[in-house]
């Protein structure tokens, strides 16, 4: 039996929604700066104890800078807190962001299948929006990310 | 269930507002962002403090389609993406409303919030924001508003206290309480205050009559619906209630508010129908009933597909469509307008349009200007709406013919009254209104009836009747091949008819031996349909029918059963509207409709070969019913190649059997082998159609 019960949140990040769409992305999201933002938010909203109890079981599992999808794992007891804290994040670094939950699942398997599907859809949109400026790098990066996604483990 | 964000600040009318274009731009961005996140409705909120004056009437400009153009084409994909995730229908329109929040500080100001206030009436939703105890009490108990909005971050222990009996009284009266979540995303101080103050409200209402809004001043403060629901779950609401607070509560608030605004005493709606296009009014009025959209504000509903089209298709498309006008007038308020949703661009060039739209679009009568063809199509379209289920998929359509001119064939329309809706065309409707005609024809059975032995004409007839007036186009194409006609023959006959209609007198191609004589009319031979550009069918019918058809038909076919059938059909077909028309037509149609009655009737006659009477447009209305109309509408373009006709014919043919079933299963039992899933309002006046003597109950 699995001892740890987790929740996997698949979220997407909108970077700087106020700006007109342009290709220069203000920042590049990585698991590190996202994690910092989440920690800060939990600290502000739920305090030291909240952070302490949530921190141990929470982790940013996967980040795709192209499609801006993020997978965060949390424990089942704290996922609502962490989710609320993520919702209340106003900025990552200096860039205002908006988080939006796409999928919430209890197992890594369900999370992977959902995330793969969402990634593909999102990548289509990305291609539409970038149009001609799509580079081969973006494709490659996308492939890498998908590969890591498939290898995700709890 | 859609998600609504009923508080998007509107600051452009503020007295000290500067830089209006940027404010507008910000509001536009907010609306677009909300749409992208999956919301299906927003309300632009204007805050008024102090005394209201006439100048405070609603001047909020709802963004029409032309303005709501996003910056990139991936927007639409993104919207669909989010809507799928949230399980919101992709075709649900994006609605915009206007809202007013009146800040009330003393009870004398609160007195102004009564139902007689004209300024309040000009907004869709009215909210009150009390800042003191007495104002709050009055708001809960007597003010005629839709909701009470409290600024929790500014509320402190001195301003007022929430008291449970007041809250209970307000809920009983049907008021909603609004909580805005922008403070939660703001700074620590406002967050703290907001949570501590609204916790009480949340506990007491327990989610009932609670509405959550954003009051976001910029796009960074908007959050998706599920995130918002989770935020409030943290505050103490249960999950279901939290979700309901952004969806179903909003929806019922809107339904109530719109009803109050548009209906006199919340029951009677008064509409003013324009004087043009008189003959179509009766039809359209009844169409309205069936397609009433309870939460539409009349303007500002935007269909996603239309936005897409306007984004990608050039403006020329719009020029081809004529607006249809209805004005609904209630105390001088703007018409309950054109629901921009359900627009269809009728355009020759855009065949692909038919693929895009998946709903039936009601047709609104065109007011002048519209070419007859289009008009008819549109009318037919409206009529057909209910019959779409009868008709086969339009897949066949594509196969069979080229797109007839200007007809947009939409694939199946769902006919649930609440869903499809909107019939109203608004003369006020703003630009993009192109309206549309709608599908219908597509449905008409284009499929070549494989293996179908019997095609009942009745369906066609039904359709025909439905299309009712306005079709000068020769709906006719009676297709009825009746027993054992094979599809080919039907096709041919339909071809025949079609070709005839095309005002060319070419003998139809190997016009098969009148497709079993059973075939009515065209079985015989040529049927000439002359183009006529009149609206009313009746004229034609009478005139035309005096033609050979009459003589042949009347002698041949017993009228009574036909009549009876027709009546039935008429009843069926008619969505309750066209009683008059049907009656009018009956006489005329009887002669023509013989085929409908029963197959065997045909054996005797059909219009003699060679002599197919020249039947002008209207006369061709052999009760092929609306599907025919649709086709005929298409046919009105008399230059169209035969294929169109064929298609139409097929449609008709296809629809016919359904009609026949219909006739059989009179009493509203709509079990037609799953063809008609649900047609709730199809025969509301059926009993009026049957001219049976009223039963007299024995008195005791």
CSV table of N, CA, C and O in Angstrom, one decimal, chain B residues 50-143:
chain,number,residue,atom,x,y,z
B,50,UNK,N,-23.3,59.0,-4.1
B,50,UNK,CA,-24.0,60.2,-4.0
B,50,UNK,C,-25.3,60.2,-4.8
B,50,UNK,O,-25.9,59.1,-5.0
B,51,UNK,N,-25.7,61.3,-5.2
B,51,UNK,CA,-27.0,61.4,-5.8
B,51,UNK,C,-26.9,61.0,-7.3
B,51,UNK,O,-26.0,61.3,-8.0
B,52,UNK,N,-28.0,60.3,-7.7
B,52,UNK,CA,-28.0,59.9,-9.1
B,52,UNK,C,-28.7,61.0,-9.9
B,52,UNK,O,-29.6,61.6,-9.4
B,53,UNK,N,-28.3,61.1,-11.1
B,53,UNK,CA,-28.9,62.0,-11.9
B,53,UNK,C,-29.2,61.4,-13.3
B,53,UNK,O,-28.7,60.3,-13.6
B,54,UNK,N,-29.9,62.1,-14.1
B,54,UNK,CA,-30.2,61.5,-15.4
B,54,UNK,C,-29.0,61.2,-16.2
B,54,UNK,O,-29.0,60.3,-17.0
B,55,UNK,N,-27.9,61.9,-16.0
B,55,UNK,CA,-26.8,61.7,-16.8
B,55,UNK,C,-26.1,60.4,-16.4
B,55,UNK,O,-25.2,59.9,-17.1
B,56,UNK,N,-26.5,59.8,-15.3
B,56,UNK,CA,-25.9,58.6,-14.9
B,56,UNK,C,-26.5,57.4,-15.5
B,56,UNK,O,-26.2,56.2,-15.2
B,57,UNK,N,-27.4,57.6,-16.5
B,57,UNK,CA,-27.9,56.4,-17.2
B,57,UNK,C,-26.8,55.6,-17.8
B,57,UNK,O,-25.8,56.1,-18.1
B,58,UNK,N,-27.2,54.4,-18.1
B,58,UNK,CA,-26.2,53.5,-18.5
B,58,UNK,C,-25.6,54.0,-19.8
B,58,UNK,O,-26.2,54.1,-20.8
B,59,UNK,N,-24.3,54.2,-19.7
B,59,UNK,CA,-23.6,54.5,-21.0
B,59,UNK,C,-22.4,53.6,-21.2
B,59,UNK,O,-21.5,53.9,-21.9
B,60,UNK,N,-22.5,52.5,-20.5
B,60,UNK,CA,-21.5,51.5,-20.7
B,60,UNK,C,-21.6,50.9,-22.1
B,60,UNK,O,-22.6,50.4,-22.5
B,61,UNK,N,-20.5,50.9,-22.7
B,61,UNK,CA,-20.5,50.3,-24.1
B,61,UNK,C,-20.1,48.9,-24.0
B,61,UNK,O,-18.9,48.6,-23.5
B,62,UNK,N,-20.9,48.0,-24.4
B,62,UNK,CA,-20.6,46.6,-24.4
B,62,UNK,C,-19.7,46.4,-25.6
B,62,UNK,O,-20.0,46.9,-26.7
B,63,UNK,N,-18.7,45.6,-25.5
B,63,UNK,CA,-17.8,45.4,-26.6
B,63,UNK,C,-18.5,44.5,-27.7
B,63,UNK,O,-18.9,43.4,-27.4
B,64,UNK,N,-18.6,45.0,-28.8
B,64,UNK,CA,-19.1,44.2,-29.9
B,64,UNK,C,-18.0,43.3,-30.5
B,64,UNK,O,-16.9,43.5,-30.1
B,65,UNK,N,-18.4,42.5,-31.3
B,65,UNK,CA,-17.4,41.5,-31.8
B,65,UNK,C,-16.2,42.2,-32.5
B,65,UNK,O,-15.1,41.7,-32.3
B,66,UNK,N,-16.5,43.2,-33.1
B,66,UNK,CA,-15.4,43.8,-33.9
B,66,UNK,C,-14.3,44.4,-32.9
B,66,UNK,O,-13.2,44.4,-33.3
B,67,UNK,N,-14.7,44.7,-31.7
B,67,UNK,CA,-13.7,45.3,-30.8
B,67,UNK,C,-13.0,44.1,-30.1
B,67,UNK,O,-11.9,44.3,-29.7
B,68,UNK,N,-13.8,43.1,-29.9
B,68,UNK,CA,-13.2,42.0,-29.1
B,68,UNK,C,-12.3,41.2,-29.9
B,68,UNK,O,-12.4,39.9,-29.9
B,69,UNK,N,-11.4,41.8,-30.5
B,69,UNK,CA,-10.4,41.0,-31.3
B,69,UNK,C,-9.2,40.8,-30.4
B,69,UNK,O,-8.5,41.8,-30.1
B,70,UNK,N,-8.8,39.7,-30.2
B,70,UNK,CA,-7.6,39.5,-29.4
B,70,UNK,C,-6.3,39.7,-30.2
B,70,UNK,O,-6.4,39.9,-31.4
B,71,UNK,N,-5.3,39.6,-29.5
B,71,UNK,CA,-4.0,40.0,-30.2
B,71,UNK,C,-3.4,38.9,-31.0
B,71,UNK,O,-2.6,39.1,-31.9
B,72,UNK,N,-3.9,37.7,-30.7
B,72,UNK,CA,-3.3,36.6,-31.6
B,72,UNK,C,-4.3,35.6,-31.8
B,72,UNK,O,-5.3,35.5,-31.1
B,73,UNK,N,-4.0,34.8,-32.8
B,73,UNK,CA,-5.0,33.8,-33.2
B,73,UNK,C,-5.0,32.6,-32.3
B,73,UNK,O,-6.0,31.8,-32.4
B,74,UNK,N,-4.1,32.5,-31.5
B,74,UNK,CA,-4.1,31.4,-30.6
B,74,UNK,C,-5.1,31.6,-29.4
B,74,UNK,O,-5.4,30.7,-28.6
B,75,UNK,N,-5.7,32.8,-29.4
B,75,UNK,CA,-6.6,33.1,-28.4
B,75,UNK,C,-7.8,32.2,-28.4
B,75,UNK,O,-8.2,31.7,-27.4
B,76,UNK,N,-8.3,31.9,-29.6
B,76,UNK,CA,-9.5,31.1,-29.7
B,76,UNK,C,-9.2,29.7,-29.3
B,76,UNK,O,-10.0,29.0,-28.6
B,77,UNK,N,-8.0,29.2,-29.7
B,77,UNK,CA,-7.7,27.9,-29.3
B,77,UNK,C,-7.5,27.8,-27.8
B,77,UNK,O,-7.9,26.8,-27.1
B,78,UNK,N,-7.0,28.9,-27.2
B,78,UNK,CA,-6.9,28.9,-25.8
B,78,UNK,C,-8.2,28.9,-25.1
B,78,UNK,O,-8.4,28.2,-24.0
B,79,UNK,N,-9.1,29.7,-25.6
B,79,UNK,CA,-10.5,29.7,-25.0
B,79,UNK,C,-11.1,28.3,-25.0
B,79,UNK,O,-11.7,27.9,-24.0
B,80,UNK,N,-11.0,27.7,-26.2
B,80,UNK,CA,-11.6,26.4,-26.3
B,80,UNK,C,-10.9,25.4,-25.3
B,80,UNK,O,-11.6,24.6,-24.7
B,81,UNK,N,-9.6,25.5,-25.2
B,81,UNK,CA,-8.9,24.7,-24.4
B,81,UNK,C,-9.4,24.8,-22.9
B,81,UNK,O,-9.6,23.8,-22.2
B,82,UNK,N,-9.5,26.1,-22.5
B,82,UNK,CA,-9.9,26.2,-21.1
B,82,UNK,C,-11.4,25.8,-20.9
B,82,UNK,O,-11.7,25.3,-19.8
B,83,UNK,N,-12.1,26.1,-21.9
B,83,UNK,CA,-13.5,25.7,-21.7
B,83,UNK,C,-13.7,24.2,-21.7
B,83,UNK,O,-14.5,23.7,-20.9
B,84,UNK,N,-12.9,23.5,-22.4
B,84,UNK,CA,-12.9,22.0,-22.3
B,84,UNK,C,-12.6,21.6,-20.9
B,84,UNK,O,-13.2,20.7,-20.4
B,85,UNK,N,-11.5,22.2,-20.4
B,85,UNK,CA,-11.1,21.8,-19.1
B,85,UNK,C,-12.2,22.0,-18.0
B,85,UNK,O,-12.4,21.2,-17.1
B,86,UNK,N,-12.9,23.1,-18.2
B,86,UNK,CA,-13.9,23.4,-17.2
B,86,UNK,C,-15.2,22.8,-17.6
B,86,UNK,O,-16.2,23.0,-16.9
B,87,UNK,N,-15.3,22.0,-18.6
B,87,UNK,CA,-16.5,21.4,-19.1
B,87,UNK,C,-17.6,22.4,-19.4
B,87,UNK,O,-18.7,22.3,-19.0
B,88,UNK,N,-17.2,23.5,-20.0
B,88,UNK,CA,-18.1,24.4,-20.5
B,88,UNK,C,-18.3,24.2,-22.0
B,88,UNK,O,-17.3,24.0,-22.7
B,89,UNK,N,-19.5,24.4,-22.4
B,89,UNK,CA,-19.7,24.2,-23.9
B,89,UNK,C,-18.9,25.2,-24.7
B,89,UNK,O,-18.9,26.4,-24.4
B,90,UNK,N,-18.3,24.7,-25.7
B,90,UNK,CA,-17.5,25.6,-26.5
B,90,UNK,C,-18.3,26.6,-27.3
B,90,UNK,O,-17.9,27.6,-27.7
B,91,UNK,N,-19.6,26.2,-27.5
B,91,UNK,CA,-20.4,27.1,-28.2
B,91,UNK,C,-21.2,28.1,-27.4
B,91,UNK,O,-22.0,28.9,-27.9
B,92,UNK,N,-21.0,28.0,-26.1
B,92,UNK,CA,-21.7,28.9,-25.2
B,92,UNK,C,-21.3,30.3,-25.5
B,92,UNK,O,-20.1,30.6,-25.6
B,93,UNK,N,-22.2,31.2,-25.6
B,93,UNK,CA,-21.8,32.6,-25.9
B,93,UNK,C,-21.2,33.3,-24.7
B,93,UNK,O,-21.4,32.9,-23.6
B,94,UNK,N,-20.4,34.2,-25.1
B,94,UNK,CA,-19.7,35.0,-24.0
B,94,UNK,C,-20.6,36.2,-23.8
B,94,UNK,O,-20.8,37.0,-24.7
B,95,UNK,N,-21.1,36.4,-22.6
B,95,UNK,CA,-22.1,37.4,-22.4
B,95,UNK,C,-21.6,38.6,-21.7
B,95,UNK,O,-20.7,38.5,-20.8
B,96,UNK,N,-22.1,39.7,-22.0
B,96,UNK,CA,-21.6,40.9,-21.3
B,96,UNK,C,-22.9,41.6,-20.7
B,96,UNK,O,-23.9,41.7,-21.4
B,97,UNK,N,-22.7,42.1,-19.6
B,97,UNK,CA,-23.8,42.8,-18.9
B,97,UNK,C,-23.3,44.1,-18.4
B,97,UNK,O,-22.1,44.4,-18.3
B,98,UNK,N,-24.3,44.9,-18.0
B,98,UNK,CA,-23.9,46.2,-17.4
B,98,UNK,C,-24.4,46.2,-16.0
B,98,UNK,O,-25.5,45.7,-15.7
B,99,UNK,N,-23.7,46.8,-15.2
B,99,UNK,CA,-24.0,46.8,-13.8
B,99,UNK,C,-23.7,48.1,-13.1
B,99,UNK,O,-22.8,48.8,-13.5
B,100,UNK,N,-24.5,48.4,-12.2
B,100,UNK,CA,-24.4,49.6,-11.4
B,100,UNK,C,-24.3,49.3,-9.9
B,100,UNK,O,-25.0,48.5,-9.4
B,101,UNK,N,-23.3,49.9,-9.3
B,101,UNK,CA,-23.2,49.8,-7.9
B,101,UNK,C,-23.4,51.2,-7.2
B,101,UNK,O,-22.7,52.1,-7.5
B,102,UNK,N,-24.4,51.3,-6.4
B,102,UNK,CA,-24.7,52.6,-5.8
B,102,UNK,C,-24.2,52.5,-4.4
B,102,UNK,O,-24.5,51.7,-3.6
B,103,UNK,N,-23.3,53.5,-4.1
B,103,UNK,CA,-22.8,53.5,-2.7
B,103,UNK,C,-23.8,54.4,-1.9
B,103,UNK,O,-24.1,55.5,-2.2
B,104,UNK,N,-24.2,53.8,-0.9
B,104,UNK,CA,-25.3,54.4,-0.1
B,104,UNK,C,-24.8,54.7,1.3
B,104,UNK,O,-24.3,53.8,2.0
B,105,UNK,N,-24.8,55.9,1.8
B,105,UNK,CA,-24.3,56.2,3.1
B,105,UNK,C,-25.4,56.5,4.1
B,105,UNK,O,-25.2,56.3,5.3
B,106,UNK,N,-26.5,57.0,3.6
B,106,UNK,CA,-27.6,57.2,4.6
B,106,UNK,C,-28.9,56.7,4.0
B,106,UNK,O,-29.0,56.4,2.8
B,107,UNK,N,-29.9,56.7,4.8
B,107,UNK,CA,-31.1,56.1,4.4
B,107,UNK,C,-31.9,56.9,3.4
B,107,UNK,O,-32.7,56.3,2.6
B,108,UNK,N,-31.6,58.1,3.3
B,108,UNK,CA,-32.3,58.9,2.3
B,108,UNK,C,-31.8,58.6,0.9
B,108,UNK,O,-32.6,58.5,0.0
B,109,UNK,N,-30.6,58.3,0.8
B,109,UNK,CA,-30.1,57.8,-0.5
B,109,UNK,C,-30.6,56.5,-0.8
B,109,UNK,O,-30.9,56.2,-1.9
B,110,UNK,N,-30.8,55.7,0.2
B,110,UNK,CA,-31.3,54.4,0.0
B,110,UNK,C,-32.7,54.4,-0.5
B,110,UNK,O,-33.1,53.5,-1.2
B,111,UNK,N,-33.4,55.5,-0.2
B,111,UNK,CA,-34.8,55.6,-0.7
B,111,UNK,C,-34.8,55.7,-2.2
B,111,UNK,O,-35.8,55.3,-2.8
B,112,UNK,N,-33.8,56.1,-2.8
B,112,UNK,CA,-33.8,56.3,-4.2
B,112,UNK,C,-33.7,55.0,-5.0
B,112,UNK,O,-34.0,54.9,-6.1
B,113,UNK,N,-33.4,54.0,-4.2
B,113,UNK,CA,-33.3,52.7,-4.9
B,113,UNK,C,-34.6,51.9,-4.9
B,113,UNK,O,-34.8,50.9,-4.2
B,114,UNK,N,-35.5,52.5,-5.7
B,114,UNK,CA,-36.8,51.8,-5.8
B,114,UNK,C,-37.0,51.4,-7.2
B,114,UNK,O,-36.2,51.7,-8.1
B,115,UNK,N,-38.1,50.7,-7.4
B,115,UNK,CA,-38.3,50.2,-8.8
B,115,UNK,C,-38.7,51.3,-9.8
B,115,UNK,O,-38.7,51.0,-11.0
B,116,UNK,N,-39.0,52.4,-9.3
B,116,UNK,CA,-39.4,53.4,-10.3
B,116,UNK,C,-38.3,54.3,-10.8
B,116,UNK,O,-38.4,55.1,-11.7
B,117,UNK,N,-37.1,54.0,-10.3
B,117,UNK,CA,-36.0,54.8,-10.7
B,117,UNK,C,-35.5,54.5,-12.1
B,117,UNK,O,-35.1,53.4,-12.4
B,118,UNK,N,-35.6,55.4,-13.0
B,118,UNK,CA,-35.3,55.1,-14.4
B,118,UNK,C,-33.8,54.9,-14.7
B,118,UNK,O,-33.4,54.1,-15.6
B,119,UNK,N,-33.0,55.5,-13.9
B,119,UNK,CA,-31.6,55.3,-14.1
B,119,UNK,C,-31.2,53.9,-13.8
B,119,UNK,O,-30.4,53.2,-14.5
B,120,UNK,N,-31.8,53.4,-12.7
B,120,UNK,CA,-31.5,52.0,-12.4
B,120,UNK,C,-32.0,51.0,-13.5
B,120,UNK,O,-31.3,50.0,-13.7
B,121,UNK,N,-33.0,51.3,-14.1
B,121,UNK,CA,-33.5,50.4,-15.1
B,121,UNK,C,-32.6,50.3,-16.4
B,121,UNK,O,-32.7,49.4,-17.1
B,122,UNK,N,-31.8,51.3,-16.5
B,122,UNK,CA,-31.0,51.2,-17.7
B,122,UNK,C,-29.8,50.3,-17.6
B,122,UNK,O,-29.1,50.0,-18.5
B,123,UNK,N,-29.6,49.8,-16.4
B,123,UNK,CA,-28.5,48.8,-16.2
B,123,UNK,C,-29.1,47.4,-16.0
B,123,UNK,O,-30.3,47.3,-15.6
B,124,UNK,N,-28.3,46.4,-16.4
B,124,UNK,CA,-28.8,45.1,-16.3
B,124,UNK,C,-28.9,44.7,-14.8
B,124,UNK,O,-29.9,44.0,-14.4
B,125,UNK,N,-27.9,44.9,-14.1
B,125,UNK,CA,-27.8,44.5,-12.7
B,125,UNK,C,-27.6,45.7,-11.8
B,125,UNK,O,-26.9,46.6,-12.2
B,126,UNK,N,-28.3,45.8,-10.7
B,126,UNK,CA,-28.1,46.9,-9.8
B,126,UNK,C,-27.6,46.3,-8.5
B,126,UNK,O,-28.2,45.4,-7.9
B,127,UNK,N,-26.6,47.0,-8.0
B,127,UNK,CA,-26.1,46.5,-6.7
B,127,UNK,C,-26.0,47.7,-5.7
B,127,UNK,O,-25.9,48.9,-6.2
B,128,UNK,N,-26.1,47.5,-4.5
B,128,UNK,CA,-26.0,48.5,-3.5
B,128,UNK,C,-24.8,48.3,-2.6
B,128,UNK,O,-24.5,47.1,-2.3
B,129,UNK,N,-24.2,49.3,-2.3
B,129,UNK,CA,-23.0,49.1,-1.4
B,129,UNK,C,-23.3,50.0,-0.2
B,129,UNK,O,-23.0,51.2,-0.2
B,130,UNK,N,-23.8,49.5,0.9
B,130,UNK,CA,-24.0,50.3,2.1
B,130,UNK,C,-22.8,50.5,2.9
B,130,UNK,O,-21.9,49.6,2.9
B,131,UNK,N,-22.7,51.6,3.4
B,131,UNK,CA,-21.5,51.9,4.2
B,131,UNK,C,-21.8,52.1,5.7
B,131,UNK,O,-20.9,52.3,6.5
B,132,UNK,N,-23.1,52.2,6.0
B,132,UNK,CA,-23.5,52.3,7.4
B,132,UNK,C,-24.6,51.4,7.7
B,132,UNK,O,-25.2,50.8,6.9
B,133,UNK,N,-24.8,51.3,9.0
B,133,UNK,CA,-25.8,50.4,9.5
B,133,UNK,C,-27.2,50.6,9.0
B,133,UNK,O,-27.8,49.6,8.5
B,134,UNK,N,-27.6,51.8,9.0
B,134,UNK,CA,-29.0,52.0,8.6
B,134,UNK,C,-29.2,51.8,7.1
B,134,UNK,O,-30.2,51.2,6.7
B,135,UNK,N,-28.1,52.1,6.4
B,135,UNK,CA,-28.2,51.9,5.0
B,135,UNK,C,-28.2,50.4,4.7
B,135,UNK,O,-28.9,49.9,3.8
B,136,UNK,N,-27.4,49.7,5.5
B,136,UNK,CA,-27.4,48.2,5.3
B,136,UNK,C,-28.7,47.6,5.6
B,136,UNK,O,-29.3,46.8,4.8
B,137,UNK,N,-29.3,48.1,6.7
B,137,UNK,CA,-30.6,47.5,7.0
B,137,UNK,C,-31.7,47.8,6.0
B,137,UNK,O,-32.5,46.9,5.6
B,138,UNK,N,-31.6,49.0,5.5
B,138,UNK,CA,-32.6,49.3,4.5
B,138,UNK,C,-32.4,48.5,3.2
B,138,UNK,O,-33.3,48.1,2.5
B,139,UNK,N,-31.1,48.4,2.9
B,139,UNK,CA,-30.8,47.6,1.7
B,139,UNK,C,-31.3,46.2,1.8
B,139,UNK,O,-31.9,45.6,0.9
B,140,UNK,N,-31.2,45.6,3.0
B,140,UNK,CA,-31.6,44.2,3.1
B,140,UNK,C,-33.1,44.1,3.1
B,140,UNK,O,-33.6,43.1,2.7
B,141,UNK,N,-33.8,45.2,3.5
B,141,UNK,CA,-35.2,45.0,3.7
B,141,UNK,C,-36.1,45.6,2.6
B,141,UNK,O,-37.1,45.1,2.3
B,142,UNK,N,-35.6,46.7,2.1
B,142,UNK,CA,-36.6,47.4,1.2
B,142,UNK,C,-36.0,47.8,-0.1
B,142,UNK,O,-36.8,47.9,-1.1
B,143,UNK,N,-34.7,47.9,-0.2
B,143,UNK,CA,-34.2,48.4,-1.5
B,143,UNK,C,-34.5,47.5,-2.7
B,143,UNK,O,-34.4,46.3,-2.5
